[in-house]
PDB file of C-alpha atoms and ligand atoms in Angstrom:
ATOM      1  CA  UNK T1312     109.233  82.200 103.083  1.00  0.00           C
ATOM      2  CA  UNK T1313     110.633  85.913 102.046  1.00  0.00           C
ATOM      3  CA  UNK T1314     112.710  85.828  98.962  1.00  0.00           C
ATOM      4  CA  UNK T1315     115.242  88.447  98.749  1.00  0.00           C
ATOM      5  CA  UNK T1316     116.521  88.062  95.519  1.00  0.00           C
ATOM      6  CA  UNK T1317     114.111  88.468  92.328  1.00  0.00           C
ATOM      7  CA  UNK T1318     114.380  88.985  88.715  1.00  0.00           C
ATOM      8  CA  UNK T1319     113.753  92.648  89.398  1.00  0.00           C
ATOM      9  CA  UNK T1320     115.336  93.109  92.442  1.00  0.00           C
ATOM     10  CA  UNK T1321     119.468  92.131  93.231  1.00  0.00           C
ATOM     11  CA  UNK T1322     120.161  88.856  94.500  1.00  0.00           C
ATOM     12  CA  UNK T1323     121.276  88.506  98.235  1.00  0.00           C
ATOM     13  CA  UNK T1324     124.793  86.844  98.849  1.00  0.00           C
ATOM     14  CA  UNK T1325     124.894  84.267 101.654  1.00  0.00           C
ATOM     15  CA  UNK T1326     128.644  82.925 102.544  1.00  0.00           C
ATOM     16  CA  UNK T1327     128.453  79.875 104.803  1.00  0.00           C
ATOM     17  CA  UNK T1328     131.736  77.598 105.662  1.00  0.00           C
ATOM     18  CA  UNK T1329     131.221  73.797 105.957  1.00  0.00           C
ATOM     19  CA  UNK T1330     128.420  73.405 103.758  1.00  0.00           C
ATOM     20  CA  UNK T1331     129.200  70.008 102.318  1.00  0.00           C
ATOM     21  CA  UNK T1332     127.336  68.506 105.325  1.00  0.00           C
ATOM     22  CA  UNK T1333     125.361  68.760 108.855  1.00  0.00           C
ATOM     23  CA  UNK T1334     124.190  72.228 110.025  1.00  0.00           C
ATOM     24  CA  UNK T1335     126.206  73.686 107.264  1.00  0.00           C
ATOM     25  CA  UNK T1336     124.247  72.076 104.663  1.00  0.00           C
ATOM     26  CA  UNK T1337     120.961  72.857 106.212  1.00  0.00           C
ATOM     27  CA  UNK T1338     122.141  76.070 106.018  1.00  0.00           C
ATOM     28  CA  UNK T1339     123.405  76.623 102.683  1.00  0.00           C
ATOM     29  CA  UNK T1340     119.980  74.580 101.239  1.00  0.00           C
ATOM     30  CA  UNK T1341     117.631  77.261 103.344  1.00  0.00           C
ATOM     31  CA  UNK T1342     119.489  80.559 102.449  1.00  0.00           C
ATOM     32  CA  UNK T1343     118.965  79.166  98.700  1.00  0.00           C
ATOM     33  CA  UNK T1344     114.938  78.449  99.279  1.00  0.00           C
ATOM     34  CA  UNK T1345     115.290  82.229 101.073  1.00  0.00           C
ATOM     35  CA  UNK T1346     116.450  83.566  97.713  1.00  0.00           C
ATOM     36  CA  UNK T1347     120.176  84.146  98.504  1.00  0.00           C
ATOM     37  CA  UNK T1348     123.049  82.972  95.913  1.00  0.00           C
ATOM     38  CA  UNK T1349     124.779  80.782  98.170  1.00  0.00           C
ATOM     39  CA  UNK T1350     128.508  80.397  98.525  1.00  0.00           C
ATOM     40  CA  UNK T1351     130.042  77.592 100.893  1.00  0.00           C
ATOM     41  CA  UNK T1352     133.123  76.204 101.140  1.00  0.00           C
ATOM     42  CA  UNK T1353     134.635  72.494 102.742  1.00  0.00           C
ATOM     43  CA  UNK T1354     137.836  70.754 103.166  1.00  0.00           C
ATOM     44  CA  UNK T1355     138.083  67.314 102.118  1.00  0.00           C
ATOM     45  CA  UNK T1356     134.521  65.872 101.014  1.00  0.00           C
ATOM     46  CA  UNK T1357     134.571  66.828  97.814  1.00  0.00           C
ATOM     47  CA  UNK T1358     131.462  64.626  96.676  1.00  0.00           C
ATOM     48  CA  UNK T1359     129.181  65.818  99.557  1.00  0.00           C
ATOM     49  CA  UNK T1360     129.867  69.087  98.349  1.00  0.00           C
ATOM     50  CA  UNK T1361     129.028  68.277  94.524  1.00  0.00           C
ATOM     51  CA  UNK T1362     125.937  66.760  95.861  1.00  0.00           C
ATOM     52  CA  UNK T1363     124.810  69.954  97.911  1.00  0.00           C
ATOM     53  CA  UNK T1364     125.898  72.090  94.855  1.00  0.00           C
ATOM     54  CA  UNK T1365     124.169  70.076  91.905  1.00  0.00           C
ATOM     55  CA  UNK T1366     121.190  69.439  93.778  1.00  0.00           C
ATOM     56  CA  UNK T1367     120.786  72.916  94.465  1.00  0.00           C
ATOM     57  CA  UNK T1368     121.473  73.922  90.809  1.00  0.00           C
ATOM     58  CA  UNK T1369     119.233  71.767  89.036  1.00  0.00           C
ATOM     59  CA  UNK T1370     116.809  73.409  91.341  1.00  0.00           C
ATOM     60  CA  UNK T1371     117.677  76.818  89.510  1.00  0.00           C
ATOM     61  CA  UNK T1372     119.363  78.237  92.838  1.00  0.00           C
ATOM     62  CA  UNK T1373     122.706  79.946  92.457  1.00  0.00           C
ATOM     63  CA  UNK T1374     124.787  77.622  94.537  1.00  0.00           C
ATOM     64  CA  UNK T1375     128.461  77.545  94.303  1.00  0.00           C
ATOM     65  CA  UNK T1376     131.507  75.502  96.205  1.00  0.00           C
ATOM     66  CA  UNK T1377     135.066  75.559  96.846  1.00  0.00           C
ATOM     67  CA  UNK T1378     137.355  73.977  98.750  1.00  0.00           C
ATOM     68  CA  UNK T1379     139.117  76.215 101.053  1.00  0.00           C
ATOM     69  CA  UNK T1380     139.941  74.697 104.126  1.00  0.00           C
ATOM     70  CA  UNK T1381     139.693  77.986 106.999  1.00  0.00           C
ATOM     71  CA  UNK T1382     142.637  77.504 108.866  1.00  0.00           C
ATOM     72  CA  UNK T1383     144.612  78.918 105.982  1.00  0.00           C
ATOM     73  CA  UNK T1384     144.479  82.834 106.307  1.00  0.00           C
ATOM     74  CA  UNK T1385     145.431  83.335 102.461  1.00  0.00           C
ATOM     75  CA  UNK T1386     143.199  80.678 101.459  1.00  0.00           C
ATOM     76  CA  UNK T1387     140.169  82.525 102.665  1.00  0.00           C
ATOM     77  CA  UNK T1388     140.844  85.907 101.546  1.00  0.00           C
ATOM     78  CA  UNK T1389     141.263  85.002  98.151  1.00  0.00           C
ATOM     79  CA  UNK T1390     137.835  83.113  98.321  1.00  0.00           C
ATOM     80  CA  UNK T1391     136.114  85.983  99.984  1.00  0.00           C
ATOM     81  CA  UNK T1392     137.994  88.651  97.741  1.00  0.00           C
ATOM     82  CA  UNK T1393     136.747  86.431  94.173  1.00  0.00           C
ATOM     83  CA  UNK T1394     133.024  85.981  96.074  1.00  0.00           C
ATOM     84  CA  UNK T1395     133.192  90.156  96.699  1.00  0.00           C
ATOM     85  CA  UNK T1396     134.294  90.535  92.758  1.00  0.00           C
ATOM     86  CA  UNK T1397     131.555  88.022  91.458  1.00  0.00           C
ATOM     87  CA  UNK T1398     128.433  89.009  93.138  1.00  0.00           C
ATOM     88  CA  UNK T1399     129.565  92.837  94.400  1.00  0.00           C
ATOM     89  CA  UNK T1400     128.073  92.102  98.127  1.00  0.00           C
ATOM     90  CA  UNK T1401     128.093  89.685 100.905  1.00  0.00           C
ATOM     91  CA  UNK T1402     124.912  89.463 103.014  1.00  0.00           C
ATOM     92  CA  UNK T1403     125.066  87.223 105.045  1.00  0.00           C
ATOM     93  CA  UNK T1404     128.274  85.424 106.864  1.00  0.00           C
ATOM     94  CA  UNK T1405     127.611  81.978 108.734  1.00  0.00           C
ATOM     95  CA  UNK T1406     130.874  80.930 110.340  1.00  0.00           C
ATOM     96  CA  UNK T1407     130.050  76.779 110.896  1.00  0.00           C
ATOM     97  CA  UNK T1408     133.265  75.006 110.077  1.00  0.00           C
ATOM     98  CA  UNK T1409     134.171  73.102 112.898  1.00  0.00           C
ATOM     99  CA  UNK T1410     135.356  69.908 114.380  1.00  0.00           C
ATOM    100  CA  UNK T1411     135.992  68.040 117.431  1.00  0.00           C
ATOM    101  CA  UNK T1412     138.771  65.582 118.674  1.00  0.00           C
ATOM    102  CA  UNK T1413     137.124  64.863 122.216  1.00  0.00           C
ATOM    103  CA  UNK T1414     139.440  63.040 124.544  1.00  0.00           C
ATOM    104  CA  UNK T1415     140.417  63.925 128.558  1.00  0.00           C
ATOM    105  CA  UNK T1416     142.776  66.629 128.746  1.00  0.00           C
ATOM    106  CA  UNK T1417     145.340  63.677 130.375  1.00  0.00           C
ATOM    107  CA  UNK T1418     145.237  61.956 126.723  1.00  0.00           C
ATOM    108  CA  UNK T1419     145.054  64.817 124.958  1.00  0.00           C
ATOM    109  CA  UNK T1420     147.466  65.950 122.296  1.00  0.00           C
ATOM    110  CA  UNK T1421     149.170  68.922 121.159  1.00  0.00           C
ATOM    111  CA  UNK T1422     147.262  68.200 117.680  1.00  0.00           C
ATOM    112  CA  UNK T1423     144.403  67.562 119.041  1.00  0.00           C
ATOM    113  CA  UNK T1424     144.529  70.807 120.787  1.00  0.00           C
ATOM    114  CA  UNK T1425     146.016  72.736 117.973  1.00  0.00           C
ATOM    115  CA  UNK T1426     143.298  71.466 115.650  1.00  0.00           C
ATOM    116  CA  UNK T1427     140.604  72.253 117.090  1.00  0.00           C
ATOM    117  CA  UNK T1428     141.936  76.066 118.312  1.00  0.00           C
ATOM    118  CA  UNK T1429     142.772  76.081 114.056  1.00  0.00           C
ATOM    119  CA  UNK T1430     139.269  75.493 112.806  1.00  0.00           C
ATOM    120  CA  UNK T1431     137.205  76.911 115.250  1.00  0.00           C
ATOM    121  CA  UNK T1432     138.789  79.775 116.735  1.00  0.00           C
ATOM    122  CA  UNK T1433     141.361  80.753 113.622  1.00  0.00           C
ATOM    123  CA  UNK T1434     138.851  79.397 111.282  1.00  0.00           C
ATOM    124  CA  UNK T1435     136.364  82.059 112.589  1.00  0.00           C
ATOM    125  CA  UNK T1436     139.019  84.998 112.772  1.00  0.00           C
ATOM    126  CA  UNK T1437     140.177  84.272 109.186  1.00  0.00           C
ATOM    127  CA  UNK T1438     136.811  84.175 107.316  1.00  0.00           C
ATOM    128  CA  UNK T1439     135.308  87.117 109.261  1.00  0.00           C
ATOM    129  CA  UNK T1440     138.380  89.107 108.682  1.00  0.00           C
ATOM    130  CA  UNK T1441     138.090  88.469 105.197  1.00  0.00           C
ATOM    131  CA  UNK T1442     134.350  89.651 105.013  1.00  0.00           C
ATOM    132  CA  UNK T1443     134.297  92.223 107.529  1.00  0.00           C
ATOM    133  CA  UNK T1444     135.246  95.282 105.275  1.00  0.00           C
ATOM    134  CA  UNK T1445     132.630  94.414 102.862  1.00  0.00           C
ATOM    135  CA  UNK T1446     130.344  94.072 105.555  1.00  0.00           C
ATOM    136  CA  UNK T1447     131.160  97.951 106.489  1.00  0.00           C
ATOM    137  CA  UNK T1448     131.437  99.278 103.800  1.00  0.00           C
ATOM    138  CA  UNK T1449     127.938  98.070 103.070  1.00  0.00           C
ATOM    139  CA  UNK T1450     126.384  99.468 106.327  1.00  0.00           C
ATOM    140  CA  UNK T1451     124.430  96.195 106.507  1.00  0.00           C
ATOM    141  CA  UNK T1452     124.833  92.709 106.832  1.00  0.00           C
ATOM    142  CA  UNK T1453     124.328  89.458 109.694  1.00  0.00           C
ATOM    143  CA  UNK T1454     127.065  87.205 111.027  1.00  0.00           C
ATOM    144  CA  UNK T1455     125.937  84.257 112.719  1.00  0.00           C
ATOM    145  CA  UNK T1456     128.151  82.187 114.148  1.00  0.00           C
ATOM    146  CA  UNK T1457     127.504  78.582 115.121  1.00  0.00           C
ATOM    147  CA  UNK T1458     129.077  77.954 118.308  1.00  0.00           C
ATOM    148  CA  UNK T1459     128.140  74.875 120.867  1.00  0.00           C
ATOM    149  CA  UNK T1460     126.502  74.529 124.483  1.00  0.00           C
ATOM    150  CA  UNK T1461     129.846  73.589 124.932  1.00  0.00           C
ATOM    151  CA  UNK T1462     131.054  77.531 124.821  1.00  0.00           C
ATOM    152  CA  UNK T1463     128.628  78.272 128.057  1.00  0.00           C
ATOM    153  CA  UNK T1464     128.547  74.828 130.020  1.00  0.00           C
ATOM    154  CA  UNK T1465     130.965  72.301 131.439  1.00  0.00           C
ATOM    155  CA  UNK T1466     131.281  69.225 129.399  1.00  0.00           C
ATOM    156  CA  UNK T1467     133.957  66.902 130.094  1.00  0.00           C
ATOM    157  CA  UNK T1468     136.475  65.652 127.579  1.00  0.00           C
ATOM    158  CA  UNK T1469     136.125  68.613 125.333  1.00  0.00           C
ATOM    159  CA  UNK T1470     138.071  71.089 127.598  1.00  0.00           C
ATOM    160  CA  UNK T1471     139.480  72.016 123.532  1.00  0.00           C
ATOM    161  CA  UNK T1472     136.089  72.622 121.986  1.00  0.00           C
ATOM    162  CA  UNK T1473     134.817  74.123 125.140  1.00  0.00           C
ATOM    163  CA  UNK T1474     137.862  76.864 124.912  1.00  0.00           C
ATOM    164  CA  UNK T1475     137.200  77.173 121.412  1.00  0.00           C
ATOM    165  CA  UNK T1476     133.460  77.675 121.522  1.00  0.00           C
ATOM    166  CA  UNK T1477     133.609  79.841 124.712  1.00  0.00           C
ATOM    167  CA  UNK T1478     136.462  82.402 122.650  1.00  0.00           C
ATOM    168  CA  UNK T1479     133.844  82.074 119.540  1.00  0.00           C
ATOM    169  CA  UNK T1480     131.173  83.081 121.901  1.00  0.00           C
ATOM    170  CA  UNK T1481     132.982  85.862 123.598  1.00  0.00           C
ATOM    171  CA  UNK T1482     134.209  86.868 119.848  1.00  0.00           C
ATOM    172  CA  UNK T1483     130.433  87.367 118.789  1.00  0.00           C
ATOM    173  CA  UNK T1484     129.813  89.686 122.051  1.00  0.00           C
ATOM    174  CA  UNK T1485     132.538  92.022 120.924  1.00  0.00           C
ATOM    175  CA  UNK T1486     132.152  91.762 117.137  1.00  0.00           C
ATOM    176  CA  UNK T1487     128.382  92.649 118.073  1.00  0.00           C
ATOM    177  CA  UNK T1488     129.408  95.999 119.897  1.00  0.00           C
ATOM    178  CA  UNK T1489     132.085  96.947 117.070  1.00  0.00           C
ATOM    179  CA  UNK T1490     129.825  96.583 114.481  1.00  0.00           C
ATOM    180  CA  UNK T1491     126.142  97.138 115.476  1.00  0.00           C
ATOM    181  CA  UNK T1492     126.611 101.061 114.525  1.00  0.00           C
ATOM    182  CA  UNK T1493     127.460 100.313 111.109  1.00  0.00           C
ATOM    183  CA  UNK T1494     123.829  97.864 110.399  1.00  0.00           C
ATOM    184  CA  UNK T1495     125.893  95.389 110.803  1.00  0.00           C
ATOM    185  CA  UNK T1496     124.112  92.126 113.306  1.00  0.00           C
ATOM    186  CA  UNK T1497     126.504  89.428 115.282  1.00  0.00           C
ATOM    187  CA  UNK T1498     125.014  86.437 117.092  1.00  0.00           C
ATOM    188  CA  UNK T1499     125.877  83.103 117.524  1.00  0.00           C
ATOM    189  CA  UNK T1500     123.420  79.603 118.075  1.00  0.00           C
ATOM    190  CA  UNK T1501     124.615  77.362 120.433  1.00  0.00           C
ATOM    191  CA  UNK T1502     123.508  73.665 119.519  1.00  0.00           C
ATOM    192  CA  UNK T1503     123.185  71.052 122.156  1.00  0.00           C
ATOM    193  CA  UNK T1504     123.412  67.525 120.396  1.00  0.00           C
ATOM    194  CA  UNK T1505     122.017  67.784 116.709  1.00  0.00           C
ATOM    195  CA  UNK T1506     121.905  64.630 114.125  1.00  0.00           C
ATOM    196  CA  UNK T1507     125.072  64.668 111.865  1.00  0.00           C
ATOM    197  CA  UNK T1508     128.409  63.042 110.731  1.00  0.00           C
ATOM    198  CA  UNK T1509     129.913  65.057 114.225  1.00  0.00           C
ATOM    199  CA  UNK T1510     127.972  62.316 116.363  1.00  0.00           C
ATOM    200  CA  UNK T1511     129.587  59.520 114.058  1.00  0.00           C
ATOM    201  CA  UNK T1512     131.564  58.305 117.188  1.00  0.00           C
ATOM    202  CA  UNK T1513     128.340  57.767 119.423  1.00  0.00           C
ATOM    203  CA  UNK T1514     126.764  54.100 119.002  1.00  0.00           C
ATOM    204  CA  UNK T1515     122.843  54.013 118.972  1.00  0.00           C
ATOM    205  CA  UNK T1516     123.106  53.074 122.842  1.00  0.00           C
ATOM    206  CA  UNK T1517     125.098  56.098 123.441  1.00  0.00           C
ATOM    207  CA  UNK T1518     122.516  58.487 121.275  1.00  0.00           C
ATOM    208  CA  UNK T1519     119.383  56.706 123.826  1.00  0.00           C
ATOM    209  CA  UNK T1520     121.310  57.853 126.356  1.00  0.00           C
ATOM    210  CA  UNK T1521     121.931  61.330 125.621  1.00  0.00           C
ATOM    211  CA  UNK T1522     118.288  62.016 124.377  1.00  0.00           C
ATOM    212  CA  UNK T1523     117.358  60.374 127.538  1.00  0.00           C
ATOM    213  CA  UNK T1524     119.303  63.193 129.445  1.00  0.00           C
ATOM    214  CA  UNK T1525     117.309  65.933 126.970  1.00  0.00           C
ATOM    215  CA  UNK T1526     114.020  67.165 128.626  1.00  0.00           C
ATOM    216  CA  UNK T1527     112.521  67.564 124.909  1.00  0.00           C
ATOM    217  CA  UNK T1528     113.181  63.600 124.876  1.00  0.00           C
ATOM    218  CA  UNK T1529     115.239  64.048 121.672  1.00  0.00           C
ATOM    219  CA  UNK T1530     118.352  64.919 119.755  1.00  0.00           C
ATOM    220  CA  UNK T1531     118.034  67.945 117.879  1.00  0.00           C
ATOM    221  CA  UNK T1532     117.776  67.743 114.052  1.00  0.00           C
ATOM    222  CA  UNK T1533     119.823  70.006 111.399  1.00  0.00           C
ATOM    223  CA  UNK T1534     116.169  71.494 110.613  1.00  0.00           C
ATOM    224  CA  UNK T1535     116.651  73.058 114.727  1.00  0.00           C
ATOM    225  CA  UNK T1536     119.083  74.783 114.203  1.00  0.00           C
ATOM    226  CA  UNK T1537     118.066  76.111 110.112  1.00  0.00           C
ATOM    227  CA  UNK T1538     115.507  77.541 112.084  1.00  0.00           C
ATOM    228  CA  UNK T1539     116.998  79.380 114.696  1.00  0.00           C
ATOM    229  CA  UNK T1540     119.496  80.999 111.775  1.00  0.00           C
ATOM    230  CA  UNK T1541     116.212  81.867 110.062  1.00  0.00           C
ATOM    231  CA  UNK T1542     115.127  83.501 112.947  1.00  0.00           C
ATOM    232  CA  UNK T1543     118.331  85.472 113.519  1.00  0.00           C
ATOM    233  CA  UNK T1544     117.886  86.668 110.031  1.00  0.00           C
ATOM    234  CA  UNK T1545     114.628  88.080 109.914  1.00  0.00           C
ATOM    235  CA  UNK T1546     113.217  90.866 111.046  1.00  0.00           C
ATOM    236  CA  UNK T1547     111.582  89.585 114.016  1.00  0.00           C
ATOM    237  CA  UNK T1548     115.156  89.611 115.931  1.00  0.00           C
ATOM    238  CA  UNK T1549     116.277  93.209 114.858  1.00  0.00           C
ATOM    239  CA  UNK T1550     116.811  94.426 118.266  1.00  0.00           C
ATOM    240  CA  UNK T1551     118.776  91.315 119.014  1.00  0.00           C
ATOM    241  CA  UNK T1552     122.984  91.577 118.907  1.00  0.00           C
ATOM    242  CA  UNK T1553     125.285  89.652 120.713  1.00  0.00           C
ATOM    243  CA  UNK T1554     123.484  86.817 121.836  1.00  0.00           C
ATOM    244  CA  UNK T1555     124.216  83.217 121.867  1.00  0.00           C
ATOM    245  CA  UNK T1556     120.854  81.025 121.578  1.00  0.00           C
ATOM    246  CA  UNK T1557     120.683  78.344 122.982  1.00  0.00           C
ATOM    247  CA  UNK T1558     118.929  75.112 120.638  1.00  0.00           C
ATOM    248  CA  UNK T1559     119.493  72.249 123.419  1.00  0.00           C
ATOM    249  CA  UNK T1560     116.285  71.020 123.388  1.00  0.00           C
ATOM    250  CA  UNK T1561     116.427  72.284 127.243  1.00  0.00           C
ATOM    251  CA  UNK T1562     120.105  70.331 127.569  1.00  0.00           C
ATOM    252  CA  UNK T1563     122.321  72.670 129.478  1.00  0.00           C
ATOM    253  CA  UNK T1564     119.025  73.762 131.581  1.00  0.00           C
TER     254      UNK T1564
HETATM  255  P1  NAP S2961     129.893  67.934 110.387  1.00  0.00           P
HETATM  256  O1  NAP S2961     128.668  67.226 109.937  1.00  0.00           O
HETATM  257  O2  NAP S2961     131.083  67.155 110.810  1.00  0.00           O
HETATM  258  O3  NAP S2961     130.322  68.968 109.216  1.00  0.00           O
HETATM  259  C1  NAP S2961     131.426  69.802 109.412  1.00  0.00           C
HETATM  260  C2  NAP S2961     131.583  70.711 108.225  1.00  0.00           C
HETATM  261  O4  NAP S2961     132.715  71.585 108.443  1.00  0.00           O
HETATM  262  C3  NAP S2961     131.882  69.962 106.932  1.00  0.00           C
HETATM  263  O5  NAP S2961     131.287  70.652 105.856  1.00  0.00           O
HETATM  264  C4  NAP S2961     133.414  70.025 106.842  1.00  0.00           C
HETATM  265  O6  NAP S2961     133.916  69.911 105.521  1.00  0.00           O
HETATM  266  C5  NAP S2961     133.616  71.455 107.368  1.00  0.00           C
HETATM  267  N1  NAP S2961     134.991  71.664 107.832  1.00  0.00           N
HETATM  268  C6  NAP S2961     135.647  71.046 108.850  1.00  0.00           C
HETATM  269  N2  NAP S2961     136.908  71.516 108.946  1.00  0.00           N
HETATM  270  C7  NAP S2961     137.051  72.450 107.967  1.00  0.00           C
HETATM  271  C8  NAP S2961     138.128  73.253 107.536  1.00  0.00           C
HETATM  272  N3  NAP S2961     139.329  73.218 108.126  1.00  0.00           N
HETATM  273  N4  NAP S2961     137.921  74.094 106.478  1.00  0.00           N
HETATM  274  C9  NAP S2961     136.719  74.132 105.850  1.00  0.00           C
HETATM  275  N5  NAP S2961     135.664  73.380 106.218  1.00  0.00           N
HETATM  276  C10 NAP S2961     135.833  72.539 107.253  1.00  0.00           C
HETATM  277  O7  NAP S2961     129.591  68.907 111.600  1.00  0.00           O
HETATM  278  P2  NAP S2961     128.208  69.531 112.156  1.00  0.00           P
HETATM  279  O8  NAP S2961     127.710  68.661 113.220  1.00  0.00           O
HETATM  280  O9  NAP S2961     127.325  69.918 111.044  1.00  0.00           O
HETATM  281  O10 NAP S2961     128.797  70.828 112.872  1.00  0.00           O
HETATM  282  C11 NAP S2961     128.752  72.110 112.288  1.00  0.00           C
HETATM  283  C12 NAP S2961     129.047  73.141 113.363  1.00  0.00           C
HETATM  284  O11 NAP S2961     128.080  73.009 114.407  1.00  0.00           O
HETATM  285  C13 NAP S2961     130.407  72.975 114.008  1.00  0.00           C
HETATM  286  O12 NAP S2961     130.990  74.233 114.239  1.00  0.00           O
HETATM  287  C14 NAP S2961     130.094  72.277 115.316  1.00  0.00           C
HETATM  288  O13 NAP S2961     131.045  72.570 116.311  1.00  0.00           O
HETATM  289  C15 NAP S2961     128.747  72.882 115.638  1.00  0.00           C
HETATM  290  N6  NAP S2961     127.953  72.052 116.565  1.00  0.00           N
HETATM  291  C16 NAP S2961     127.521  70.804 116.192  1.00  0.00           C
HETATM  292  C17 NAP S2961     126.803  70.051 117.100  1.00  0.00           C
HETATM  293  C18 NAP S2961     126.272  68.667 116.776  1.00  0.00           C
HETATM  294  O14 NAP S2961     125.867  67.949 117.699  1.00  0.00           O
HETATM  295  N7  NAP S2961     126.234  68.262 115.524  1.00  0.00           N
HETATM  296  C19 NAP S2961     126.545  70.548 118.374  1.00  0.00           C
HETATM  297  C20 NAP S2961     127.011  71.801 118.704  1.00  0.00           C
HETATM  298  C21 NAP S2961     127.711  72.551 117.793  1.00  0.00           C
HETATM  299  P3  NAP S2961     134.214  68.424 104.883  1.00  0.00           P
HETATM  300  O15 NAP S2961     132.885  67.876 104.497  1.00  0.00           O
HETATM  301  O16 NAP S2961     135.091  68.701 103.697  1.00  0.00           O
HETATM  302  O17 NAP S2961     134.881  67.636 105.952  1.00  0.00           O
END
């Protein structure tokens, strides 16, 4: 594994939102094993965040949380803006908050709508905003942006995530273009089904199902996805901007 932060070189900063649990966490938990000092935020789940923090520290990693919840523009800038004065650079952006409220768009309400547009879609504009000038000023830097199959593909009851995915997915496309002169990378990963709290809803019969439907057999695991970010952030994609890979296990095929 590459380190990019040692006692005589400066430490990497890694900013990833949602990190108390899921993909998020996999994320922040990697980054710190890559060497970056880690900042994440959450919105309610204070302990899970504690948890990923401490167990992180006592490690020796630099891993530190707040709660900001991303729907609130102010919120995040003065997160980003005390992240920018603490460590002088941000690295590394992965936009992850997100949730669903699945239902058919005949049940569906203006909350759930709103909600999900809020986290996803503002969620995405506010933190990026926020880290964007850094970014530039920099000349360097990788946004990754973890969108959903749902972005590219039909699925029904999620005609809310699927707008907000597909306007994350378009976002990365023209973030990629804007940006790419200044060293600055965009993509996006677009999970299929993956393990976490976000399947909480599914019973075990539903999960047999699905994986069933999967031609790897399975549901993805946090650990897919870690890896595709990896990827994204190594060298071995440099020519890559603007992309939204696909980790369905073969899915949306
Ligand atoms: P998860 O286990 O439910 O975790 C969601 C994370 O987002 C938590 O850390 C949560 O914080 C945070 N969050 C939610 N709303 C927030 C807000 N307003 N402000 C700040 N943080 C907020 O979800 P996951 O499955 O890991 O999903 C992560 C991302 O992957 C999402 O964008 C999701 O759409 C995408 N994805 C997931 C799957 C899947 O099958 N799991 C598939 C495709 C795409 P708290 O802990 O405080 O609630």
């Amino acid at each position: 594994m590459t380190s990019v932060g040692t006692k005589d070189s400066i430490q990497k900063v890694a900013v990833v939102t949602g990190g108390s649990r899921g993909i998020g966490r996999g994320c922040v938990e990697r980054l710190a094993e890559m060497g970056y000092a880690v900042h994440f935020n959450y919105n309610r789940n204070e302990e899970a965040a504690a948890l990923v923090e401490k167990g992180l520290s006592v490690q020796g990693f630099r891993v530190l949380s707040r709660q900001v919840d991303v729907t609130h523009f102010d919120q995040v800038k003065t997160w980003i803006a005390d992240i920018r004065q603490e460590e002088g650079r941000i690295d590394v952006l992965v936009n992850n908050a997100g949730i669903i409220r699945d239902k058919a768009l005949m049940l569906m309400s203006q909350d759930d709508w709103l909600r999900v547009i809020d986290t996803n879609l503002n969620g995405l504009f506010n933190v990026s905003r926020a880290c964007i000038v850094t970014f530039l000023k920099q000349k360097s830097g990788d946004i990754i942006n973890i969108s959903s199959i749902s972005g590219i593909v039909g699925m029904p009851r999620q005609s809310n995530y699927s707008a907000s995915k597909g306007g994350m997915n378009a976002f990365t496309r023209s973030l990629a273009r804007e940006v790419a002169g200044y060293g600055v990378r965009v993509n996006g990963i677009c999970p299929g089904f993956i393990e976490t709290d976000i399947l909480n809803d599914f019973s075990d019969k539903d999960k047999q199902e699905i994986a069933a439907r999967i031609p790897l057999q399975r549901i993805g695991a946090v650990e897919d996805v870690v890896r595709c970010m990896v990827f994204l952030l190594s060298a071995q994609s440099r020519y890559i901007i603007g992309q939204n890979l696909v980790v369905d296990g073969g899915l949306s095929l």
